[in-house]
Coordinates of C-alpha atoms and ligand atoms in Angstrom, one line a residue:
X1 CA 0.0 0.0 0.0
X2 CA 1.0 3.5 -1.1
X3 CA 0.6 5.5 1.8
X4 CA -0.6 9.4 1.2
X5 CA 0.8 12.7 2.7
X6 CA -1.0 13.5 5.8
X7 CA -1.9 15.9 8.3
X8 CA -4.0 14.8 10.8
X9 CA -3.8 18.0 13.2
X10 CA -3.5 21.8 12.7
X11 CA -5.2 24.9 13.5
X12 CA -7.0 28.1 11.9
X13 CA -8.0 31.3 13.0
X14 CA -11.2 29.5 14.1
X15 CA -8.7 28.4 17.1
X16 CA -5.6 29.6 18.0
X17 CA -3.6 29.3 14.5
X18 CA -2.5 32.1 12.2
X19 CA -4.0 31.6 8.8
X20 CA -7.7 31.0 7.9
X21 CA -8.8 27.7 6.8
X22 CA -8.6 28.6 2.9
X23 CA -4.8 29.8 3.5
X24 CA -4.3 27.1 5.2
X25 CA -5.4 24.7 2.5
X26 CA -3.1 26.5 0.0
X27 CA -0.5 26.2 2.1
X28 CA -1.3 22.3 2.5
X29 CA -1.6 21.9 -1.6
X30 CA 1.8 23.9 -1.5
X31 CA 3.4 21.1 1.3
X32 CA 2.0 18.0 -0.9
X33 CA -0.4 17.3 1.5
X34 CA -3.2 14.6 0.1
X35 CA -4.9 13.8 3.5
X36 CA -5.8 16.9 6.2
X37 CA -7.6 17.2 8.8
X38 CA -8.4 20.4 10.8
X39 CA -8.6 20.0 14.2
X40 CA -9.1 23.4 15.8
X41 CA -9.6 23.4 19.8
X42 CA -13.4 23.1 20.8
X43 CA -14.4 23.9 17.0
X44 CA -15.6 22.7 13.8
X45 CA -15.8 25.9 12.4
X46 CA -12.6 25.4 10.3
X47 CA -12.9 22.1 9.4
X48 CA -16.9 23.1 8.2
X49 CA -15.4 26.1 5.8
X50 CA -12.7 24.0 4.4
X51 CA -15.7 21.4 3.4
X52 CA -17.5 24.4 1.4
X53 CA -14.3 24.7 -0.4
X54 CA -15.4 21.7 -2.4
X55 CA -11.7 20.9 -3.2
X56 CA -11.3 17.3 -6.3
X57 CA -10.9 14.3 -3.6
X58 CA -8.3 13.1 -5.8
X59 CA -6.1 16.5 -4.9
X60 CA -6.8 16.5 -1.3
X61 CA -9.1 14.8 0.8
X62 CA -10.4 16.8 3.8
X63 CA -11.3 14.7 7.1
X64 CA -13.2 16.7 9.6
X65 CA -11.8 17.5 13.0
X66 CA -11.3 18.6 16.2
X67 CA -9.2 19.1 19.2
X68 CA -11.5 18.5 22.6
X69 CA -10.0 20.0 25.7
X70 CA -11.0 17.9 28.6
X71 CA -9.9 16.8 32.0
X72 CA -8.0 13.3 33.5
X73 CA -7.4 12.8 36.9
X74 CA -7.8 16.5 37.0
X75 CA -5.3 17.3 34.6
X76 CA -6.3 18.9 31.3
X77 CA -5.8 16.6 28.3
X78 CA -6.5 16.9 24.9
X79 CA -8.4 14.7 22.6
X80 CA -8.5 14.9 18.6
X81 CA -11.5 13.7 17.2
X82 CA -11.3 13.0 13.0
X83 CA -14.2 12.0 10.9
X84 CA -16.9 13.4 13.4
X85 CA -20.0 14.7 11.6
X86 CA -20.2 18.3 12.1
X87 CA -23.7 18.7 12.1
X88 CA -24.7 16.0 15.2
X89 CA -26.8 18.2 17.3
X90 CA -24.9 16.4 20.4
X91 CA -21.6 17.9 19.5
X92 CA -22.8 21.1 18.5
X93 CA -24.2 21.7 21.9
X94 CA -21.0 20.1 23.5
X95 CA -19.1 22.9 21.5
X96 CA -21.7 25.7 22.2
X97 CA -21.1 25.1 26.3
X98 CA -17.2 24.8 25.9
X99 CA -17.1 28.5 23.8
X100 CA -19.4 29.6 26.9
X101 CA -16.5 28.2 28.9
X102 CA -13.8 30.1 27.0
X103 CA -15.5 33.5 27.4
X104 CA -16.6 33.4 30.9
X105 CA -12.8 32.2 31.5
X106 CA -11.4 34.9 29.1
X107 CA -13.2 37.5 31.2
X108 CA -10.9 36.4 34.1
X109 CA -8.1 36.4 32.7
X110 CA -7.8 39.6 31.7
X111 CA -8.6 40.4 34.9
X112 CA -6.0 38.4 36.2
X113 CA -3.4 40.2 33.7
X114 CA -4.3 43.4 35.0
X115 CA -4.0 42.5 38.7
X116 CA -0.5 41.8 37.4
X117 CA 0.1 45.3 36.3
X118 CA -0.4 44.5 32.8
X119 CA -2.6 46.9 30.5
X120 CA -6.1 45.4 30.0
X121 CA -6.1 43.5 26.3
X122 CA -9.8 42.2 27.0
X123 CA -10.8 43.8 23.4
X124 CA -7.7 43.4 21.8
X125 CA -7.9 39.5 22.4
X126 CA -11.2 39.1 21.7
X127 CA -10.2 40.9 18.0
X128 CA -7.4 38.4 17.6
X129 CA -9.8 35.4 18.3
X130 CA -12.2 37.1 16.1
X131 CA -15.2 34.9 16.8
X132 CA -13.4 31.9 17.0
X133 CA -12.6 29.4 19.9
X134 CA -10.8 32.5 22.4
X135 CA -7.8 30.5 24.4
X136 CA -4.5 32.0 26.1
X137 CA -2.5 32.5 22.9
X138 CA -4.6 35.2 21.8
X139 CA -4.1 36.8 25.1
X140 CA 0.1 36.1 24.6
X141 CA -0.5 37.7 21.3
X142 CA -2.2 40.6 22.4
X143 CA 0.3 41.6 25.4
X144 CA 3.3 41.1 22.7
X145 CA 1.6 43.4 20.3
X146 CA 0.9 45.9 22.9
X147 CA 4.7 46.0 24.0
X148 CA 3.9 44.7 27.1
X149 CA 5.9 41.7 26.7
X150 CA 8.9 40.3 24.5
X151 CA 7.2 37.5 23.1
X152 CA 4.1 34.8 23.3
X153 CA 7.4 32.2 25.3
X154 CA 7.2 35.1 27.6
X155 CA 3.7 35.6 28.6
X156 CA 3.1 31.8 29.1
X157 CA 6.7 31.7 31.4
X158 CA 5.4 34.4 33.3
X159 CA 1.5 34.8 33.3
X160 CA -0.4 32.3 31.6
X161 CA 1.7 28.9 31.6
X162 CA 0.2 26.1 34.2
X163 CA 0.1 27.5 37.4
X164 CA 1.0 31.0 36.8
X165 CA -1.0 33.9 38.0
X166 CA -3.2 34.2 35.0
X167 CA -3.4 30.4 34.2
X168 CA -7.3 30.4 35.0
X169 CA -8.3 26.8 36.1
X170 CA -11.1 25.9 33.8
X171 CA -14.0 22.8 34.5
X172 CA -13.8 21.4 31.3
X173 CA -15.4 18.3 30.6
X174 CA -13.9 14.9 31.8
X175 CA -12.2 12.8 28.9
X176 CA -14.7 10.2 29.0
X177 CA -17.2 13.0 27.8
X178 CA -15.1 13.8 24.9
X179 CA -14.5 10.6 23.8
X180 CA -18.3 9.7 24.0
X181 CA -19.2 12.9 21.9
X182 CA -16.3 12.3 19.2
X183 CA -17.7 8.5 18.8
X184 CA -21.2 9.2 19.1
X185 CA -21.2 11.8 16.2
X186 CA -19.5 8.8 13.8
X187 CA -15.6 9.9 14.5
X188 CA -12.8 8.3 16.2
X189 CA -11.2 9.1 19.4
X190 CA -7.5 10.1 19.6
X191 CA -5.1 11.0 22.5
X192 CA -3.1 14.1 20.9
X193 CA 0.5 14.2 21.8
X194 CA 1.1 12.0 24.9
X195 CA 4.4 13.3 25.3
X196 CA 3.3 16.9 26.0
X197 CA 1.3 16.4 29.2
X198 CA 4.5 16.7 31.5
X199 CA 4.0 12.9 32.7
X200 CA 6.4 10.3 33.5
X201 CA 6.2 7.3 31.0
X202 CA 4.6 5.7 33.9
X203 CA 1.7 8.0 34.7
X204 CA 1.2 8.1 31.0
X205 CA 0.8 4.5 30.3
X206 CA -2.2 5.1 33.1
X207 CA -3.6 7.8 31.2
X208 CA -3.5 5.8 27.8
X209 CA -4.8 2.7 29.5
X210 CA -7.8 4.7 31.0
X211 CA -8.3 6.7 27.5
X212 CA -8.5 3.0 25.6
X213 CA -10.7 1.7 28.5
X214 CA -13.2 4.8 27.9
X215 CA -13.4 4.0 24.4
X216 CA -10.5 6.3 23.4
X217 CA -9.4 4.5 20.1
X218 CA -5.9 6.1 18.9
X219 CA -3.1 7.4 20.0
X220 CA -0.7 10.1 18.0
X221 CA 3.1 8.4 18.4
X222 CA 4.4 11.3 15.4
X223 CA 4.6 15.1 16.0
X224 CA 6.7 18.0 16.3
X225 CA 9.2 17.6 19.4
X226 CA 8.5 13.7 20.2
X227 CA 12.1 12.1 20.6
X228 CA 12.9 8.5 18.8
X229 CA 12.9 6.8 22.0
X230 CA 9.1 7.9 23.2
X231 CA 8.2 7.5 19.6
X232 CA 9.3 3.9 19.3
X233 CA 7.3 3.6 23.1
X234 CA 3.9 4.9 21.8
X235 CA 3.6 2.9 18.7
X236 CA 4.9 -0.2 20.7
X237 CA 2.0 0.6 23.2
X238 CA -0.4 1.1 20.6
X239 CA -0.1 -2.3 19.1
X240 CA 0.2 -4.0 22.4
X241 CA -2.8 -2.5 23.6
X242 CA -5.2 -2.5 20.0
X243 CA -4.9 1.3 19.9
X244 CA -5.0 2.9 16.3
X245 CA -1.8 5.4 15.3
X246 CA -2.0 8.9 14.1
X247 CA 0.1 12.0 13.6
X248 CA 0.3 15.0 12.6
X249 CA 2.5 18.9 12.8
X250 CA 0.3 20.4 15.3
X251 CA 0.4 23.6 13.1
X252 CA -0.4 26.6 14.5
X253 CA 1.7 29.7 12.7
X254 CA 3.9 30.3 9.9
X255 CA 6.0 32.3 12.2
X256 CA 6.9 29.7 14.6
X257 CA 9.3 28.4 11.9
X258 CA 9.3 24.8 14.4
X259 CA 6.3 23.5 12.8
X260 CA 5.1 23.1 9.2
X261 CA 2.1 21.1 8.0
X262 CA 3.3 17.2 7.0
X263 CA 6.5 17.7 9.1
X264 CA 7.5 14.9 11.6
X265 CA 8.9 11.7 11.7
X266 CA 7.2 9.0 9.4
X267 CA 4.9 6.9 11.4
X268 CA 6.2 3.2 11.4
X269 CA 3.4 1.1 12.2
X270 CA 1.2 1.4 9.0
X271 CA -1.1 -1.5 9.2
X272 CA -3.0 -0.1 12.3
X273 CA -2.8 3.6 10.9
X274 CA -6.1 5.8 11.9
X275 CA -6.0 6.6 8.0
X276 CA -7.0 3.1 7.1
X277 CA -10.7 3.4 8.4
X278 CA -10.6 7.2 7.5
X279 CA -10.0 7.0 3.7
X280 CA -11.4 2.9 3.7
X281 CA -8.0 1.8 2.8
X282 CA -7.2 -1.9 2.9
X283 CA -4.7 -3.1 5.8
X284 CA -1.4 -4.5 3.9
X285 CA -0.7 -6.4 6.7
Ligands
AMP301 P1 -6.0 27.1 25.8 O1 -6.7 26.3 24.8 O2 -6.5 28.5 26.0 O3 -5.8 26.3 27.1 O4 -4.5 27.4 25.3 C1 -3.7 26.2 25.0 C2 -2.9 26.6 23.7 O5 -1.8 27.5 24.1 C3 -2.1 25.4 23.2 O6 -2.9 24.6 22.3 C4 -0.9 26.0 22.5 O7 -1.3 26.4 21.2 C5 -0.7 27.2 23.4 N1 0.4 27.1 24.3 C6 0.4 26.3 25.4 N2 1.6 26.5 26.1 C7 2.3 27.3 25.4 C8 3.6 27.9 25.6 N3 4.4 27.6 26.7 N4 4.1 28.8 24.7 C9 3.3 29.1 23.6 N5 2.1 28.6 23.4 C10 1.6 27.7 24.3
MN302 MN1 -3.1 25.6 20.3
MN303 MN1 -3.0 20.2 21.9
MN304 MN1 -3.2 21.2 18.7

């Protein structure tokens, strides 16, 4: 089997990334990428325009997507959900009460940032997330533009990173809610970037063994920043424990010159590839 170029995670403006979804598609015809998936944070609103685009299959096909934040063990995961149907009325509403979320916690951190001494970017980060899903990078982006700050590293070191002053603890739902709603609306469940949750190997074979138990379905083993050795680690737990395999850039901004879309280690593993149910593909294996 000829596998295709893929990216199964990236952002828009309808999250926290730079370009809008149609710049973002030109920019994935541009990398040779024949397989994307949009998976902006608590949004479908990308992935929905890039379907209007009404691009030939046999240039690119478009899988729908997400990225759910959620809670474990009371620490915030995230959870990528591709090939969920964007009109279930069960994830719409899911999505409608997280953007409430996002606002009523934007609100406080602005307040927060001033408390700090920092001017107060409420409009100015609301402009940046210009309708879409509002998080903490618009607030980074909004202190940088207003000179307040060096750069976005900054902000998160000092204000907004885990634990910091502004860091504003959010109840989002719990993982087994996230899964259920990516399933239930036709897609498939997958833990995004294992390696990113500040765990020890141990703790985060308990997280993976909880997210398969839940009905969590894949795991991403290939992104940006993953070393060899962890790499090697996921996929082995992944086949050991009937878990699918995913990857993808995680991009977010041409200007964080770390990240482009289709960039990361190739994905060993290919006959239990999440692709293979996505596009209908025969295993080769
Ligand atoms: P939120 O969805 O509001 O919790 O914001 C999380 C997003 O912030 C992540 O998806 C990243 O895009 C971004 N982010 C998290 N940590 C950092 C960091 N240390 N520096 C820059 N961006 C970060
Ligand atoms: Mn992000
Ligand atoms: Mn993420
Ligand atoms: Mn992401």
């Amino acid at each position: 089997m000829v596998f295709p170029r893929y990216d199964l995670h990236c952002h828009s403006t309808a999250s926290d990334g730079a370009l809008a979804p149609e710049a973002l598609l030109s920019r994935a015809l541009d990398c040779g990428i024949e397989v994307l998936a949009l998976t902006d944070h608590d949004s479908v609103s990308g992935t929905r325009e890039l379907l209007a685009q009404q691009v030939d299959d046999d240039t690119i096909r478009i899988i729908t997507g997400t990225e759910l934040s959620c809670l474990w063990n009371g620490r915030m995961v995230h959870i990528v959900g591709l090939g969920v149907d964007i009109t279930d009325s069960a994830l719409q509403s899911y999505l409608a009460e997280i953007d409430d979320l996002r606002q009523q916690r934007a609100r406080r951190i602005s307040e927060r940032l001033v408390k700090q001494g920092l001017p107060d970017i409420w409009q100015e980060a609301q402009k940046l997330a210009a309708g879409g899903s509002i998080g903490r990078p618009h607030f980074a982006r909004a202190l940088v533009a207003a000179g307040a700050v060096k750069n976005e590293n900054q902000v998160f070191k000092r204000y907004l990173g885990t634990g910091k002053p502004a860091d504003v603890k959010m109840q989002w739902p719990e993982m087994s809610a996230a899964i259920n709603v990516i399933r239930d609306s036709g897609g498939i469940a997958v833990l995004a970037h294992p390696t990113k949750y500040d765990m020890t190997f141990t703790k985060l074979r308990l997280l993976m063994s909880a997210f398969a138990e839940q009905g969590g379905q894949a795991i991403e083993v290939s992104y940006p920043g993953v070393s060899p050795d962890h790499r090697r680690e996921l996929e082995k737990y992944a086949s050991e424990n009937g878990l699918m395999v995913s990857a993808g850039s995680d991009f977010h901004s041409p200007s964080y010159n770390w990240t482009e879309l289709g960039r990361y280690p190739a994905v060993r593993s290919e006959s239990n590839h999440v692709l293979i149910p996505l596009l209908g593909l025969a295993a080769s294996e």
